[in-house]
Amino acid sequence: MSTKVQRTTRYLLLDQLKLAGWSFFVLIWLFAVLPLLVDLLTGNLSHYSFFQDLASMNLEALFFLLIFIFGALTYDNFKLFIQNGISRRTYFSARLLSLILMSALCVIIGGIHFFAFHAPYMHWSTQQALLKTGTSLYAYAFGSNVTLNVALNLIFNWIFYIGTGLTGMACGTLLALFGKWAKTILIIGAPILGVIAIWLLTVVIVRNQSSFSYTGLEAFLKFLVGYPSHGPADAGYFNPIMPLITMLVGCGVIGTLAYLFNRKLRIRN
């Protein structure tokens, strides 16, 4: 790794940590300090529990938004680095490294919060807590080995955060290629076109559901989510290999798009 990549990565990572710190401070204020003030004013201080408020915070949603926003913030840093002799490739490499490191930090903090604070507050065992996560289908992938099952959950979250950041990078870099008005039209028009496309697809499926066979599509989707080929399809016993491969392939595709868009970036006058 070159010195320029290291310095650029460090700058981006420190900048992201500052923003994440302020966001976490606001979250603490909303979920812990503000309820305390309300209970003080209403005379219900006996109902206040800092541990309860801390356990109820949704850090995963905050991290998801932060990772996407960090990826989407493109042009200002690009302009700063290009004007200081940092190439597009170095800038992209630094962004990718900072995304990987920041995602890992979010996974560690989120895992500690969920398994060390939220799960005990809800009186869940670690294995029960795994069944309450987004990866509940794979909670028993390693049988009764709780440590490996938790590690798998964290790996899933890490890849998901990386994919989220790469999506933000692709979207932010694409928008940076356009001027102000074109960017506004894209931001407003893209969601509208997406909703229309989903509506049209739904109409077509509903009107042709009697003549269209979904057997192949169903089998393909089951394959992607790791549907058990033998035994009952109970939550926790799905195969995690194919979903992991699918997520990695998706990250590769989105990352490639982000890199191609990055090569087209130009400083606007």
PDB file of C-alpha atoms in Angstrom:
ATOM      1  CA  MET A   1       0.000   0.000   0.000  1.00  0.00           C
ATOM      2  CA  SER A   2       1.422   3.384  -1.010  1.00  0.00           C
ATOM      3  CA  THR A   3       1.922   6.265   1.406  1.00  0.00           C
ATOM      4  CA  LYS A   4      -0.643   8.353  -0.473  1.00  0.00           C
ATOM      5  CA  VAL A   5      -3.291   5.662  -0.090  1.00  0.00           C
ATOM      6  CA  GLN A   6      -2.543   5.371   3.633  1.00  0.00           C
ATOM      7  CA  ARG A   7      -2.745   9.117   4.228  1.00  0.00           C
ATOM      8  CA  THR A   8      -5.902   9.516   2.150  1.00  0.00           C
ATOM      9  CA  THR A   9      -7.537   6.558   3.924  1.00  0.00           C
ATOM     10  CA  ARG A  10      -6.620   8.004   7.300  1.00  0.00           C
ATOM     11  CA  TYR A  11      -8.091  11.403   6.378  1.00  0.00           C
ATOM     12  CA  LEU A  12     -11.345   9.858   5.163  1.00  0.00           C
ATOM     13  CA  LEU A  13     -11.623   7.518   8.134  1.00  0.00           C
ATOM     14  CA  LEU A  14     -11.038  10.266  10.699  1.00  0.00           C
ATOM     15  CA  ASP A  15     -13.599  12.468   8.967  1.00  0.00           C
ATOM     16  CA  GLN A  16     -16.132   9.640   9.026  1.00  0.00           C
ATOM     17  CA  LEU A  17     -15.413   8.871  12.677  1.00  0.00           C
ATOM     18  CA  LYS A  18     -16.112  12.495  13.597  1.00  0.00           C
ATOM     19  CA  LEU A  19     -19.472  12.424  11.809  1.00  0.00           C
ATOM     20  CA  ALA A  20     -20.302   9.032  13.343  1.00  0.00           C
ATOM     21  CA  GLY A  21     -19.387  10.358  16.794  1.00  0.00           C
ATOM     22  CA  TRP A  22     -21.728  13.319  16.463  1.00  0.00           C
ATOM     23  CA  SER A  23     -24.488  11.047  15.160  1.00  0.00           C
ATOM     24  CA  PHE A  24     -24.007   8.696  18.099  1.00  0.00           C
ATOM     25  CA  PHE A  25     -24.121  11.680  20.467  1.00  0.00           C
ATOM     26  CA  VAL A  26     -27.452  12.770  18.969  1.00  0.00           C
ATOM     27  CA  LEU A  27     -28.766   9.205  19.309  1.00  0.00           C
ATOM     28  CA  ILE A  28     -27.737   9.074  22.974  1.00  0.00           C
ATOM     29  CA  TRP A  29     -29.462  12.420  23.512  1.00  0.00           C
ATOM     30  CA  LEU A  30     -32.694  11.265  21.884  1.00  0.00           C
ATOM     31  CA  PHE A  31     -32.882   7.846  23.538  1.00  0.00           C
ATOM     32  CA  ALA A  32     -31.320   8.519  26.949  1.00  0.00           C
ATOM     33  CA  VAL A  33     -30.957  12.184  27.906  1.00  0.00           C
ATOM     34  CA  LEU A  34     -34.246  13.458  26.468  1.00  0.00           C
ATOM     35  CA  PRO A  35     -36.368  10.777  28.234  1.00  0.00           C
ATOM     36  CA  LEU A  36     -34.532  11.664  31.464  1.00  0.00           C
ATOM     37  CA  LEU A  37     -35.454  15.338  31.087  1.00  0.00           C
ATOM     38  CA  VAL A  38     -39.074  14.436  30.310  1.00  0.00           C
ATOM     39  CA  ASP A  39     -39.275  12.195  33.398  1.00  0.00           C
ATOM     40  CA  LEU A  40     -37.749  14.962  35.535  1.00  0.00           C
ATOM     41  CA  LEU A  41     -40.291  17.510  34.322  1.00  0.00           C
ATOM     42  CA  THR A  42     -43.253  15.156  34.725  1.00  0.00           C
ATOM     43  CA  GLY A  43     -42.141  13.737  38.068  1.00  0.00           C
ATOM     44  CA  ASN A  44     -41.807  10.169  36.750  1.00  0.00           C
ATOM     45  CA  LEU A  45     -38.122   9.736  37.436  1.00  0.00           C
ATOM     46  CA  SER A  46     -38.747   6.365  39.043  1.00  0.00           C
ATOM     47  CA  HIS A  47     -39.689   4.989  35.614  1.00  0.00           C
ATOM     48  CA  TYR A  48     -36.412   6.076  34.039  1.00  0.00           C
ATOM     49  CA  SER A  49     -33.871   3.375  33.182  1.00  0.00           C
ATOM     50  CA  PHE A  50     -30.672   4.295  31.383  1.00  0.00           C
ATOM     51  CA  PHE A  51     -29.919   0.637  30.655  1.00  0.00           C
ATOM     52  CA  GLN A  52     -33.348   0.187  29.073  1.00  0.00           C
ATOM     53  CA  ASP A  53     -32.894   3.249  26.860  1.00  0.00           C
ATOM     54  CA  LEU A  54     -29.391   2.148  25.905  1.00  0.00           C
ATOM     55  CA  ALA A  55     -30.590  -1.348  25.044  1.00  0.00           C
ATOM     56  CA  SER A  56     -33.490  -0.063  22.940  1.00  0.00           C
ATOM     57  CA  MET A  57     -31.350   2.065  20.618  1.00  0.00           C
ATOM     58  CA  ASN A  58     -31.373   0.867  17.011  1.00  0.00           C
ATOM     59  CA  LEU A  59     -27.693   1.141  16.150  1.00  0.00           C
ATOM     60  CA  GLU A  60     -28.055  -1.023  13.040  1.00  0.00           C
ATOM     61  CA  ALA A  61     -30.334   1.531  11.360  1.00  0.00           C
ATOM     62  CA  LEU A  62     -27.938   4.355  12.277  1.00  0.00           C
ATOM     63  CA  PHE A  63     -24.932   2.462  10.904  1.00  0.00           C
ATOM     64  CA  PHE A  64     -26.824   1.613   7.705  1.00  0.00           C
ATOM     65  CA  LEU A  65     -27.590   5.290   7.081  1.00  0.00           C
ATOM     66  CA  LEU A  66     -24.075   6.422   7.979  1.00  0.00           C
ATOM     67  CA  ILE A  67     -22.354   3.882   5.750  1.00  0.00           C
ATOM     68  CA  PHE A  68     -24.577   4.842   2.810  1.00  0.00           C
ATOM     69  CA  ILE A  69     -24.051   8.566   3.421  1.00  0.00           C
ATOM     70  CA  PHE A  70     -20.269   8.147   3.724  1.00  0.00           C
ATOM     71  CA  GLY A  71     -20.284   6.397   0.370  1.00  0.00           C
ATOM     72  CA  ALA A  72     -22.566   8.946  -1.275  1.00  0.00           C
ATOM     73  CA  LEU A  73     -20.447  11.956  -0.247  1.00  0.00           C
ATOM     74  CA  THR A  74     -18.162  12.038  -3.266  1.00  0.00           C
ATOM     75  CA  TYR A  75     -17.473  15.285  -5.051  1.00  0.00           C
ATOM     76  CA  ASP A  76     -16.125  17.557  -2.284  1.00  0.00           C
ATOM     77  CA  ASN A  77     -13.428  15.105  -1.207  1.00  0.00           C
ATOM     78  CA  PHE A  78     -12.656  14.272  -4.832  1.00  0.00           C
ATOM     79  CA  LYS A  79     -12.092  17.942  -5.612  1.00  0.00           C
ATOM     80  CA  LEU A  80      -9.932  18.385  -2.511  1.00  0.00           C
ATOM     81  CA  PHE A  81      -7.701  15.407  -3.248  1.00  0.00           C
ATOM     82  CA  ILE A  82      -7.368  15.990  -7.001  1.00  0.00           C
ATOM     83  CA  GLN A  83      -6.261  19.559  -6.352  1.00  0.00           C
ATOM     84  CA  ASN A  84      -3.629  18.219  -3.932  1.00  0.00           C
ATOM     85  CA  GLY A  85      -2.103  15.688  -6.295  1.00  0.00           C
ATOM     86  CA  ILE A  86      -4.135  12.583  -5.387  1.00  0.00           C
ATOM     87  CA  SER A  87      -5.135  10.485  -8.394  1.00  0.00           C
ATOM     88  CA  ARG A  88      -8.577   9.029  -9.024  1.00  0.00           C
ATOM     89  CA  ARG A  89      -7.273   5.502  -8.436  1.00  0.00           C
ATOM     90  CA  THR A  90      -5.712   6.478  -5.111  1.00  0.00           C
ATOM     91  CA  TYR A  91      -8.904   8.244  -4.077  1.00  0.00           C
ATOM     92  CA  PHE A  92     -11.026   5.210  -4.942  1.00  0.00           C
ATOM     93  CA  SER A  93      -8.646   2.812  -3.168  1.00  0.00           C
ATOM     94  CA  ALA A  94      -8.711   4.986  -0.048  1.00  0.00           C
ATOM     95  CA  ARG A  95     -12.503   5.164  -0.111  1.00  0.00           C
ATOM     96  CA  LEU A  96     -12.711   1.392  -0.427  1.00  0.00           C
ATOM     97  CA  LEU A  97     -10.296   0.822   2.459  1.00  0.00           C
ATOM     98  CA  SER A  98     -12.054   3.338   4.689  1.00  0.00           C
ATOM     99  CA  LEU A  99     -15.388   1.661   3.862  1.00  0.00           C
ATOM    100  CA  ILE A 100     -14.042  -1.771   4.841  1.00  0.00           C
ATOM    101  CA  LEU A 101     -12.550  -0.472   8.101  1.00  0.00           C
ATOM    102  CA  MET A 102     -15.569   1.645   9.031  1.00  0.00           C
ATOM    103  CA  SER A 103     -17.925  -1.240   8.261  1.00  0.00           C
ATOM    104  CA  ALA A 104     -15.872  -3.557  10.469  1.00  0.00           C
ATOM    105  CA  LEU A 105     -16.026  -1.037  13.319  1.00  0.00           C
ATOM    106  CA  CYS A 106     -19.799  -0.704  12.928  1.00  0.00           C
ATOM    107  CA  VAL A 107     -20.196  -4.494  12.959  1.00  0.00           C
ATOM    108  CA  ILE A 108     -18.155  -4.824  16.154  1.00  0.00           C
ATOM    109  CA  ILE A 109     -20.005  -2.024  17.974  1.00  0.00           C
ATOM    110  CA  GLY A 110     -23.389  -3.248  16.725  1.00  0.00           C
ATOM    111  CA  GLY A 111     -22.616  -6.829  17.748  1.00  0.00           C
ATOM    112  CA  ILE A 112     -21.540  -5.796  21.241  1.00  0.00           C
ATOM    113  CA  HIS A 113     -24.649  -3.653  21.652  1.00  0.00           C
ATOM    114  CA  PHE A 114     -27.052  -6.346  20.445  1.00  0.00           C
ATOM    115  CA  PHE A 115     -25.574  -9.396  22.160  1.00  0.00           C
ATOM    116  CA  ALA A 116     -24.207  -7.740  25.321  1.00  0.00           C
ATOM    117  CA  PHE A 117     -26.953  -5.181  26.047  1.00  0.00           C
ATOM    118  CA  HIS A 118     -30.140  -5.760  24.063  1.00  0.00           C
ATOM    119  CA  ALA A 119     -30.273  -9.569  24.354  1.00  0.00           C
ATOM    120  CA  PRO A 120     -29.729  -9.666  28.166  1.00  0.00           C
ATOM    121  CA  TYR A 121     -32.325  -6.913  28.621  1.00  0.00           C
ATOM    122  CA  MET A 122     -34.834  -9.000  26.635  1.00  0.00           C
ATOM    123  CA  HIS A 123     -33.803 -12.117  28.620  1.00  0.00           C
ATOM    124  CA  TRP A 124     -32.642 -13.888  25.460  1.00  0.00           C
ATOM    125  CA  SER A 125     -29.843 -16.391  25.269  1.00  0.00           C
ATOM    126  CA  THR A 126     -27.259 -15.752  22.555  1.00  0.00           C
ATOM    127  CA  GLN A 127     -28.790 -18.419  20.324  1.00  0.00           C
ATOM    128  CA  GLN A 128     -32.275 -16.969  20.856  1.00  0.00           C
ATOM    129  CA  ALA A 129     -30.911 -13.531  19.990  1.00  0.00           C
ATOM    130  CA  LEU A 130     -29.563 -14.907  16.703  1.00  0.00           C
ATOM    131  CA  LEU A 131     -33.095 -15.943  15.784  1.00  0.00           C
ATOM    132  CA  LYS A 132     -34.175 -12.296  16.178  1.00  0.00           C
ATOM    133  CA  THR A 133     -31.631 -10.942  13.680  1.00  0.00           C
ATOM    134  CA  GLY A 134     -31.837 -10.463   9.926  1.00  0.00           C
ATOM    135  CA  THR A 135     -29.794 -13.649   9.502  1.00  0.00           C
ATOM    136  CA  SER A 136     -32.178 -15.787  11.553  1.00  0.00           C
ATOM    137  CA  LEU A 137     -32.484 -18.282   8.672  1.00  0.00           C
ATOM    138  CA  TYR A 138     -28.858 -19.277   9.308  1.00  0.00           C
ATOM    139  CA  ALA A 139     -28.808 -19.108  13.127  1.00  0.00           C
ATOM    140  CA  TYR A 140     -27.990 -22.832  13.454  1.00  0.00           C
ATOM    141  CA  ALA A 141     -25.602 -23.070  10.496  1.00  0.00           C
ATOM    142  CA  PHE A 142     -22.886 -24.414  12.829  1.00  0.00           C
ATOM    143  CA  GLY A 143     -25.228 -26.401  15.026  1.00  0.00           C
ATOM    144  CA  SER A 144     -24.867 -25.693  18.729  1.00  0.00           C
ATOM    145  CA  ASN A 145     -21.565 -23.807  18.317  1.00  0.00           C
ATOM    146  CA  VAL A 146     -22.790 -20.371  19.380  1.00  0.00           C
ATOM    147  CA  THR A 147     -19.431 -18.670  18.784  1.00  0.00           C
ATOM    148  CA  LEU A 148     -19.311 -19.668  15.111  1.00  0.00           C
ATOM    149  CA  ASN A 149     -22.986 -18.794  14.636  1.00  0.00           C
ATOM    150  CA  VAL A 150     -22.365 -15.300  16.040  1.00  0.00           C
ATOM    151  CA  ALA A 151     -19.279 -14.958  13.833  1.00  0.00           C
ATOM    152  CA  LEU A 152     -21.389 -15.873  10.792  1.00  0.00           C
ATOM    153  CA  ASN A 153     -23.947 -13.229  11.755  1.00  0.00           C
ATOM    154  CA  LEU A 154     -21.195 -10.602  12.005  1.00  0.00           C
ATOM    155  CA  ILE A 155     -19.749 -11.638   8.623  1.00  0.00           C
ATOM    156  CA  PHE A 156     -23.193 -11.303   7.035  1.00  0.00           C
ATOM    157  CA  ASN A 157     -23.560  -7.831   8.555  1.00  0.00           C
ATOM    158  CA  TRP A 158     -20.065  -6.813   7.441  1.00  0.00           C
ATOM    159  CA  ILE A 159     -20.692  -7.808   3.827  1.00  0.00           C
ATOM    160  CA  PHE A 160     -24.083  -6.101   3.947  1.00  0.00           C
ATOM    161  CA  TYR A 161     -22.538  -2.854   5.218  1.00  0.00           C
ATOM    162  CA  ILE A 162     -19.834  -3.013   2.545  1.00  0.00           C
ATOM    163  CA  GLY A 163     -22.501  -3.526  -0.127  1.00  0.00           C
ATOM    164  CA  THR A 164     -24.463  -0.592   1.304  1.00  0.00           C
ATOM    165  CA  GLY A 165     -21.385   1.632   1.189  1.00  0.00           C
ATOM    166  CA  LEU A 166     -20.542   0.562  -2.362  1.00  0.00           C
ATOM    167  CA  THR A 167     -24.118   1.340  -3.403  1.00  0.00           C
ATOM    168  CA  GLY A 168     -23.759   4.784  -1.839  1.00  0.00           C
ATOM    169  CA  MET A 169     -20.445   5.260  -3.674  1.00  0.00           C
ATOM    170  CA  ALA A 170     -21.980   4.254  -7.006  1.00  0.00           C
ATOM    171  CA  CYS A 171     -25.008   6.527  -6.522  1.00  0.00           C
ATOM    172  CA  GLY A 172     -22.977   9.468  -5.203  1.00  0.00           C
ATOM    173  CA  THR A 173     -20.346   9.203  -7.942  1.00  0.00           C
ATOM    174  CA  LEU A 174     -22.998   8.899 -10.653  1.00  0.00           C
ATOM    175  CA  LEU A 175     -24.771  12.009  -9.372  1.00  0.00           C
ATOM    176  CA  ALA A 176     -21.433  13.859  -9.218  1.00  0.00           C
ATOM    177  CA  LEU A 177     -21.080  13.403 -12.979  1.00  0.00           C
ATOM    178  CA  PHE A 178     -24.100  15.622 -13.632  1.00  0.00           C
ATOM    179  CA  GLY A 179     -24.849  19.272 -13.120  1.00  0.00           C
ATOM    180  CA  LYS A 180     -27.202  20.729 -10.536  1.00  0.00           C
ATOM    181  CA  TRP A 181     -30.408  20.520 -12.560  1.00  0.00           C
ATOM    182  CA  ALA A 182     -29.710  17.086 -14.013  1.00  0.00           C
ATOM    183  CA  LYS A 183     -28.878  15.840 -10.526  1.00  0.00           C
ATOM    184  CA  THR A 184     -32.157  17.193  -9.155  1.00  0.00           C
ATOM    185  CA  ILE A 185     -34.110  15.521 -11.954  1.00  0.00           C
ATOM    186  CA  LEU A 186     -32.370  12.193 -11.276  1.00  0.00           C
ATOM    187  CA  ILE A 187     -32.993  12.359  -7.528  1.00  0.00           C
ATOM    188  CA  ILE A 188     -36.684  13.113  -8.039  1.00  0.00           C
ATOM    189  CA  GLY A 189     -37.282  11.061 -11.179  1.00  0.00           C
ATOM    190  CA  ALA A 190     -35.476   7.822 -10.316  1.00  0.00           C
ATOM    191  CA  PRO A 191     -37.736   6.886  -7.351  1.00  0.00           C
ATOM    192  CA  ILE A 192     -40.841   7.765  -9.373  1.00  0.00           C
ATOM    193  CA  LEU A 193     -39.702   5.603 -12.305  1.00  0.00           C
ATOM    194  CA  GLY A 194     -38.864   2.806  -9.850  1.00  0.00           C
ATOM    195  CA  VAL A 195     -42.356   2.901  -8.339  1.00  0.00           C
ATOM    196  CA  ILE A 196     -43.934   2.915 -11.821  1.00  0.00           C
ATOM    197  CA  ALA A 197     -41.778  -0.037 -12.897  1.00  0.00           C
ATOM    198  CA  ILE A 198     -42.754  -2.025  -9.799  1.00  0.00           C
ATOM    199  CA  TRP A 199     -46.431  -1.190 -10.383  1.00  0.00           C
ATOM    200  CA  LEU A 200     -46.261  -2.304 -14.028  1.00  0.00           C
ATOM    201  CA  LEU A 201     -44.466  -5.507 -13.070  1.00  0.00           C
ATOM    202  CA  THR A 202     -47.104  -6.243 -10.433  1.00  0.00           C
ATOM    203  CA  VAL A 203     -49.908  -5.666 -12.945  1.00  0.00           C
ATOM    204  CA  VAL A 204     -48.285  -7.980 -15.495  1.00  0.00           C
ATOM    205  CA  ILE A 205     -47.746 -10.721 -12.907  1.00  0.00           C
ATOM    206  CA  VAL A 206     -51.315 -10.489 -11.580  1.00  0.00           C
ATOM    207  CA  ARG A 207     -52.861 -10.580 -15.069  1.00  0.00           C
ATOM    208  CA  ASN A 208     -50.744 -13.511 -16.205  1.00  0.00           C
ATOM    209  CA  GLN A 209     -50.499 -15.522 -13.014  1.00  0.00           C
ATOM    210  CA  SER A 210     -52.805 -18.217 -14.367  1.00  0.00           C
ATOM    211  CA  SER A 211     -50.708 -18.802 -17.506  1.00  0.00           C
ATOM    212  CA  PHE A 212     -47.223 -18.227 -16.101  1.00  0.00           C
ATOM    213  CA  SER A 213     -45.311 -20.911 -14.213  1.00  0.00           C
ATOM    214  CA  TYR A 214     -43.305 -19.703 -11.238  1.00  0.00           C
ATOM    215  CA  THR A 215     -41.639 -23.063 -10.613  1.00  0.00           C
ATOM    216  CA  GLY A 216     -38.293 -22.034 -12.103  1.00  0.00           C
ATOM    217  CA  LEU A 217     -38.277 -18.638 -10.388  1.00  0.00           C
ATOM    218  CA  GLU A 218     -39.237 -20.195  -7.067  1.00  0.00           C
ATOM    219  CA  ALA A 219     -36.464 -22.771  -7.354  1.00  0.00           C
ATOM    220  CA  PHE A 220     -33.929 -20.060  -8.223  1.00  0.00           C
ATOM    221  CA  LEU A 221     -34.925 -17.885  -5.258  1.00  0.00           C
ATOM    222  CA  LYS A 222     -34.789 -20.876  -2.926  1.00  0.00           C
ATOM    223  CA  PHE A 223     -31.310 -21.629  -4.237  1.00  0.00           C
ATOM    224  CA  LEU A 224     -30.162 -18.062  -3.573  1.00  0.00           C
ATOM    225  CA  VAL A 225     -31.377 -18.030   0.040  1.00  0.00           C
ATOM    226  CA  GLY A 226     -29.958 -21.473   0.791  1.00  0.00           C
ATOM    227  CA  TYR A 227     -33.262 -23.345   1.098  1.00  0.00           C
ATOM    228  CA  PRO A 228     -32.593 -26.772   2.672  1.00  0.00           C
ATOM    229  CA  SER A 229     -32.621 -29.567   0.110  1.00  0.00           C
ATOM    230  CA  HIS A 230     -33.251 -32.155   2.817  1.00  0.00           C
ATOM    231  CA  GLY A 231     -35.339 -31.926   5.952  1.00  0.00           C
ATOM    232  CA  PRO A 232     -37.781 -29.230   7.087  1.00  0.00           C
ATOM    233  CA  ALA A 233     -37.178 -25.623   6.068  1.00  0.00           C
ATOM    234  CA  ASP A 234     -37.149 -24.249   9.607  1.00  0.00           C
ATOM    235  CA  ALA A 235     -35.618 -20.878  10.448  1.00  0.00           C
ATOM    236  CA  GLY A 236     -32.016 -21.306  11.469  1.00  0.00           C
ATOM    237  CA  TYR A 237     -31.241 -24.335   9.310  1.00  0.00           C
ATOM    238  CA  PHE A 238     -30.817 -22.717   5.892  1.00  0.00           C
ATOM    239  CA  ASN A 239     -27.471 -23.028   4.078  1.00  0.00           C
ATOM    240  CA  PRO A 240     -25.506 -19.741   4.305  1.00  0.00           C
ATOM    241  CA  ILE A 241     -22.980 -20.495   1.542  1.00  0.00           C
ATOM    242  CA  MET A 242     -25.033 -19.383  -1.460  1.00  0.00           C
ATOM    243  CA  PRO A 243     -26.334 -16.160   0.173  1.00  0.00           C
ATOM    244  CA  LEU A 244     -22.753 -15.227   1.091  1.00  0.00           C
ATOM    245  CA  ILE A 245     -21.588 -15.851  -2.479  1.00  0.00           C
ATOM    246  CA  THR A 246     -24.539 -13.854  -3.857  1.00  0.00           C
ATOM    247  CA  MET A 247     -23.749 -10.910  -1.578  1.00  0.00           C
ATOM    248  CA  LEU A 248     -20.062 -10.975  -2.546  1.00  0.00           C
ATOM    249  CA  VAL A 249     -20.930 -11.089  -6.249  1.00  0.00           C
ATOM    250  CA  GLY A 250     -23.340  -8.190  -5.748  1.00  0.00           C
ATOM    251  CA  CYS A 251     -20.619  -6.199  -3.968  1.00  0.00           C
ATOM    252  CA  GLY A 252     -18.271  -6.914  -6.875  1.00  0.00           C
ATOM    253  CA  VAL A 253     -20.785  -5.702  -9.455  1.00  0.00           C
ATOM    254  CA  ILE A 254     -21.691  -2.528  -7.543  1.00  0.00           C
ATOM    255  CA  GLY A 255     -18.023  -1.872  -6.749  1.00  0.00           C
ATOM    256  CA  THR A 256     -17.136  -2.172 -10.432  1.00  0.00           C
ATOM    257  CA  LEU A 257     -19.840   0.342 -11.350  1.00  0.00           C
ATOM    258  CA  ALA A 258     -18.579   2.716  -8.648  1.00  0.00           C
ATOM    259  CA  TYR A 259     -15.021   2.391 -10.007  1.00  0.00           C
ATOM    260  CA  LEU A 260     -16.126   3.057 -13.589  1.00  0.00           C
ATOM    261  CA  PHE A 261     -18.105   6.124 -12.503  1.00  0.00           C
ATOM    262  CA  ASN A 262     -15.097   7.260 -10.455  1.00  0.00           C
ATOM    263  CA  ARG A 263     -12.905   7.254 -13.581  1.00  0.00           C
ATOM    264  CA  LYS A 264     -15.302   9.722 -15.226  1.00  0.00           C
ATOM    265  CA  LEU A 265     -15.209  12.280 -12.409  1.00  0.00           C
ATOM    266  CA  ARG A 266     -14.127  15.768 -13.387  1.00  0.00           C
ATOM    267  CA  ILE A 267     -13.717  18.999 -11.453  1.00  0.00           C
ATOM    268  CA  ARG A 268     -16.504  21.380 -12.410  1.00  0.00           C
ATOM    269  CA  ASN A 269     -15.768  25.067 -12.906  1.00  0.00           C
TER     270      ASN A 269
END
